[in-house]
Amino acid sequence: MERKMKTITFSGSMTFLNEMKEIKKELEEKGFTVLLPDEGGFLGKENETEISVETQRKNSLTGTLKKIKQSDAVLVVDETKNNIENYIGANTFLEMGVTYAPGKKIFLWNDFPSQPNTLEIKAMEPVVLCGDVMEVIV
């Protein structure tokens, strides 16, 4: 039986990049194509100017949105950041909306966060994986 969903783009804070790479390996072993977020907007702070930061973030967002367009689904890696469990930041929330609008599937790696936009996140009806890649495959 062939899987319908083949390409998944990851979304989430770049703080979670190592976690994304680990999950990526597991999904690729299951036959999925996995696209990581564009890292271009997240260079070291010491050499950045305000304009270059904005340009880098714009380029990163544009690259990630192109990947979402190519994908069947988005997997949000939502770990603890800034003392917020299952953190979903502004760009990730935007990427979820872009995924939701055409009816693509959204997965949350962990449970819903306790943030002001939690109701809006729930309204997009993401599948909560509870850290289990097998839930993507089923």
PDB file of C-alpha atoms in Angstrom:
ATOM      1  CA  MET A   1       0.000   0.000   0.000  1.00  0.00           C
ATOM      2  CA  GLU A   2       1.557   3.279  -1.112  1.00  0.00           C
ATOM      3  CA  ARG A   3       1.686   6.218   1.287  1.00  0.00           C
ATOM      4  CA  LYS A   4      -0.220   9.258   0.189  1.00  0.00           C
ATOM      5  CA  MET A   5       2.003  11.675   2.078  1.00  0.00           C
ATOM      6  CA  LYS A   6       5.601  11.698   0.899  1.00  0.00           C
ATOM      7  CA  THR A   7       7.183  15.118   1.517  1.00  0.00           C
ATOM      8  CA  ILE A   8       7.203  16.851   4.898  1.00  0.00           C
ATOM      9  CA  THR A   9       8.684  20.262   5.691  1.00  0.00           C
ATOM     10  CA  PHE A  10       9.775  20.936   9.246  1.00  0.00           C
ATOM     11  CA  SER A  11       8.847  24.146  11.012  1.00  0.00           C
ATOM     12  CA  GLY A  12       9.938  25.485  14.376  1.00  0.00           C
ATOM     13  CA  SER A  13      12.477  27.626  16.132  1.00  0.00           C
ATOM     14  CA  MET A  14      15.997  27.195  14.791  1.00  0.00           C
ATOM     15  CA  THR A  15      16.905  26.524  18.429  1.00  0.00           C
ATOM     16  CA  PHE A  16      15.430  23.075  17.750  1.00  0.00           C
ATOM     17  CA  LEU A  17      17.516  22.367  14.627  1.00  0.00           C
ATOM     18  CA  ASN A  18      19.374  19.426  16.208  1.00  0.00           C
ATOM     19  CA  GLU A  19      16.066  17.821  17.204  1.00  0.00           C
ATOM     20  CA  MET A  20      14.760  18.386  13.673  1.00  0.00           C
ATOM     21  CA  LYS A  21      17.781  16.612  12.204  1.00  0.00           C
ATOM     22  CA  GLU A  22      17.238  13.589  14.465  1.00  0.00           C
ATOM     23  CA  ILE A  23      13.529  13.338  13.599  1.00  0.00           C
ATOM     24  CA  LYS A  24      14.403  13.839   9.911  1.00  0.00           C
ATOM     25  CA  LYS A  25      16.599  10.715   9.977  1.00  0.00           C
ATOM     26  CA  GLU A  26      13.772   8.632  11.439  1.00  0.00           C
ATOM     27  CA  LEU A  27      11.259   9.796   8.836  1.00  0.00           C
ATOM     28  CA  GLU A  28      13.692   9.283   5.955  1.00  0.00           C
ATOM     29  CA  GLU A  29      14.200   5.707   7.134  1.00  0.00           C
ATOM     30  CA  LYS A  30      10.428   5.306   6.735  1.00  0.00           C
ATOM     31  CA  GLY A  31      10.578   6.559   3.134  1.00  0.00           C
ATOM     32  CA  PHE A  32       9.614  10.203   3.558  1.00  0.00           C
ATOM     33  CA  THR A  33      11.345  13.145   1.932  1.00  0.00           C
ATOM     34  CA  VAL A  34      12.006  15.703   4.666  1.00  0.00           C
ATOM     35  CA  LEU A  35      12.834  19.362   4.098  1.00  0.00           C
ATOM     36  CA  LEU A  36      14.366  21.387   6.928  1.00  0.00           C
ATOM     37  CA  PRO A  37      13.596  25.091   7.384  1.00  0.00           C
ATOM     38  CA  ASP A  38      15.870  27.487   5.552  1.00  0.00           C
ATOM     39  CA  GLU A  39      18.715  28.394   7.921  1.00  0.00           C
ATOM     40  CA  GLY A  40      19.780  31.536   6.036  1.00  0.00           C
ATOM     41  CA  GLY A  41      18.227  33.959   8.490  1.00  0.00           C
ATOM     42  CA  PHE A  42      19.952  32.620  11.552  1.00  0.00           C
ATOM     43  CA  LEU A  43      23.609  33.574  11.446  1.00  0.00           C
ATOM     44  CA  GLY A  44      25.717  34.681  14.394  1.00  0.00           C
ATOM     45  CA  LYS A  45      24.563  37.958  15.949  1.00  0.00           C
ATOM     46  CA  GLU A  46      27.997  39.562  16.322  1.00  0.00           C
ATOM     47  CA  ASN A  47      28.351  40.565  12.640  1.00  0.00           C
ATOM     48  CA  GLU A  48      24.774  41.546  11.872  1.00  0.00           C
ATOM     49  CA  THR A  49      23.262  44.935  11.222  1.00  0.00           C
ATOM     50  CA  GLU A  50      19.576  45.636  11.660  1.00  0.00           C
ATOM     51  CA  ILE A  51      19.005  45.690   7.895  1.00  0.00           C
ATOM     52  CA  SER A  52      20.934  42.490   7.272  1.00  0.00           C
ATOM     53  CA  VAL A  53      18.999  40.682  10.023  1.00  0.00           C
ATOM     54  CA  GLU A  54      15.704  41.703   8.432  1.00  0.00           C
ATOM     55  CA  THR A  55      16.915  40.632   4.977  1.00  0.00           C
ATOM     56  CA  GLN A  56      18.212  37.319   6.299  1.00  0.00           C
ATOM     57  CA  ARG A  57      14.938  36.586   8.080  1.00  0.00           C
ATOM     58  CA  LYS A  58      12.958  37.505   4.956  1.00  0.00           C
ATOM     59  CA  ASN A  59      15.097  35.185   2.829  1.00  0.00           C
ATOM     60  CA  SER A  60      14.751  32.388   5.377  1.00  0.00           C
ATOM     61  CA  LEU A  61      10.974  32.766   5.551  1.00  0.00           C
ATOM     62  CA  THR A  62      10.666  32.917   1.755  1.00  0.00           C
ATOM     63  CA  GLY A  63      12.764  29.756   1.388  1.00  0.00           C
ATOM     64  CA  THR A  64      10.766  27.860   3.989  1.00  0.00           C
ATOM     65  CA  LEU A  65       7.433  28.922   2.464  1.00  0.00           C
ATOM     66  CA  LYS A  66       8.603  27.606  -0.928  1.00  0.00           C
ATOM     67  CA  LYS A  67       9.400  24.278   0.733  1.00  0.00           C
ATOM     68  CA  ILE A  68       5.947  24.182   2.333  1.00  0.00           C
ATOM     69  CA  LYS A  69       4.386  24.731  -1.096  1.00  0.00           C
ATOM     70  CA  GLN A  70       6.271  21.627  -2.377  1.00  0.00           C
ATOM     71  CA  SER A  71       5.245  19.522   0.618  1.00  0.00           C
ATOM     72  CA  ASP A  72       2.323  17.336   1.545  1.00  0.00           C
ATOM     73  CA  ALA A  73       2.515  18.311   5.226  1.00  0.00           C
ATOM     74  CA  VAL A  74       4.369  20.317   7.860  1.00  0.00           C
ATOM     75  CA  LEU A  75       5.766  18.900  11.073  1.00  0.00           C
ATOM     76  CA  VAL A  76       6.155  21.536  13.791  1.00  0.00           C
ATOM     77  CA  VAL A  77       8.968  20.728  16.201  1.00  0.00           C
ATOM     78  CA  ASP A  78       7.739  22.394  19.385  1.00  0.00           C
ATOM     79  CA  GLU A  79      10.139  21.970  22.283  1.00  0.00           C
ATOM     80  CA  THR A  80      10.731  24.165  25.350  1.00  0.00           C
ATOM     81  CA  LYS A  81      12.121  27.643  24.654  1.00  0.00           C
ATOM     82  CA  ASN A  82      12.201  30.733  26.872  1.00  0.00           C
ATOM     83  CA  ASN A  83      10.558  28.665  29.628  1.00  0.00           C
ATOM     84  CA  ILE A  84       7.555  28.000  27.354  1.00  0.00           C
ATOM     85  CA  GLU A  85       6.833  24.313  26.957  1.00  0.00           C
ATOM     86  CA  ASN A  86       6.034  23.265  23.363  1.00  0.00           C
ATOM     87  CA  TYR A  87       6.929  26.731  22.076  1.00  0.00           C
ATOM     88  CA  ILE A  88       5.476  27.893  18.749  1.00  0.00           C
ATOM     89  CA  GLY A  89       6.855  31.271  17.663  1.00  0.00           C
ATOM     90  CA  ALA A  90       5.484  33.867  15.265  1.00  0.00           C
ATOM     91  CA  ASN A  91       7.139  32.515  12.096  1.00  0.00           C
ATOM     92  CA  THR A  92       6.123  28.953  12.920  1.00  0.00           C
ATOM     93  CA  PHE A  93       2.535  30.068  13.503  1.00  0.00           C
ATOM     94  CA  LEU A  94       2.591  31.869  10.148  1.00  0.00           C
ATOM     95  CA  GLU A  95       3.986  28.752   8.451  1.00  0.00           C
ATOM     96  CA  MET A  96       1.206  26.687  10.030  1.00  0.00           C
ATOM     97  CA  GLY A  97      -1.376  29.084   8.568  1.00  0.00           C
ATOM     98  CA  VAL A  98       0.192  28.817   5.116  1.00  0.00           C
ATOM     99  CA  THR A  99       0.028  25.024   5.445  1.00  0.00           C
ATOM    100  CA  TYR A 100      -3.550  25.042   6.706  1.00  0.00           C
ATOM    101  CA  ALA A 101      -4.980  27.365   4.016  1.00  0.00           C
ATOM    102  CA  PRO A 102      -4.738  24.846   1.120  1.00  0.00           C
ATOM    103  CA  GLY A 103      -5.788  21.962   3.383  1.00  0.00           C
ATOM    104  CA  LYS A 104      -2.399  20.369   3.968  1.00  0.00           C
ATOM    105  CA  LYS A 105      -1.754  18.271   7.069  1.00  0.00           C
ATOM    106  CA  ILE A 106      -0.054  19.790  10.126  1.00  0.00           C
ATOM    107  CA  PHE A 107       1.692  17.686  12.756  1.00  0.00           C
ATOM    108  CA  LEU A 108       2.886  18.892  16.170  1.00  0.00           C
ATOM    109  CA  TRP A 109       5.832  16.952  17.563  1.00  0.00           C
ATOM    110  CA  ASN A 110       4.669  17.633  21.123  1.00  0.00           C
ATOM    111  CA  ASP A 111       1.401  18.760  22.669  1.00  0.00           C
ATOM    112  CA  PHE A 112      -0.176  22.201  22.322  1.00  0.00           C
ATOM    113  CA  PRO A 113       1.649  25.117  23.962  1.00  0.00           C
ATOM    114  CA  SER A 114       0.161  27.392  26.602  1.00  0.00           C
ATOM    115  CA  GLN A 115       0.389  30.613  24.610  1.00  0.00           C
ATOM    116  CA  PRO A 116      -2.061  33.397  23.684  1.00  0.00           C
ATOM    117  CA  ASN A 117      -2.582  31.828  20.214  1.00  0.00           C
ATOM    118  CA  THR A 118      -3.252  28.258  21.394  1.00  0.00           C
ATOM    119  CA  LEU A 119      -6.924  28.361  20.343  1.00  0.00           C
ATOM    120  CA  GLU A 120      -5.927  29.411  16.832  1.00  0.00           C
ATOM    121  CA  ILE A 121      -3.360  26.603  16.722  1.00  0.00           C
ATOM    122  CA  LYS A 122      -6.034  24.099  17.796  1.00  0.00           C
ATOM    123  CA  ALA A 123      -8.431  25.480  15.163  1.00  0.00           C
ATOM    124  CA  MET A 124      -5.989  24.308  12.461  1.00  0.00           C
ATOM    125  CA  GLU A 125      -6.557  20.756  13.780  1.00  0.00           C
ATOM    126  CA  PRO A 126      -2.947  19.580  13.859  1.00  0.00           C
ATOM    127  CA  VAL A 127      -2.217  15.955  14.658  1.00  0.00           C
ATOM    128  CA  VAL A 128      -0.278  15.756  17.936  1.00  0.00           C
ATOM    129  CA  LEU A 129       2.449  13.118  17.593  1.00  0.00           C
ATOM    130  CA  CYS A 130       3.624  13.035  21.232  1.00  0.00           C
ATOM    131  CA  GLY A 131       7.175  12.494  19.957  1.00  0.00           C
ATOM    132  CA  ASP A 132       6.319   9.389  17.908  1.00  0.00           C
ATOM    133  CA  VAL A 133       7.174   9.308  14.177  1.00  0.00           C
ATOM    134  CA  MET A 134       5.005   6.213  13.759  1.00  0.00           C
ATOM    135  CA  GLU A 135       1.960   8.467  14.063  1.00  0.00           C
ATOM    136  CA  VAL A 136       3.011  10.216  10.834  1.00  0.00           C
ATOM    137  CA  ILE A 137       3.137   6.906   9.024  1.00  0.00           C
ATOM    138  CA  VAL A 138      -0.246   5.555  10.127  1.00  0.00           C
TER     139      VAL A 138
END
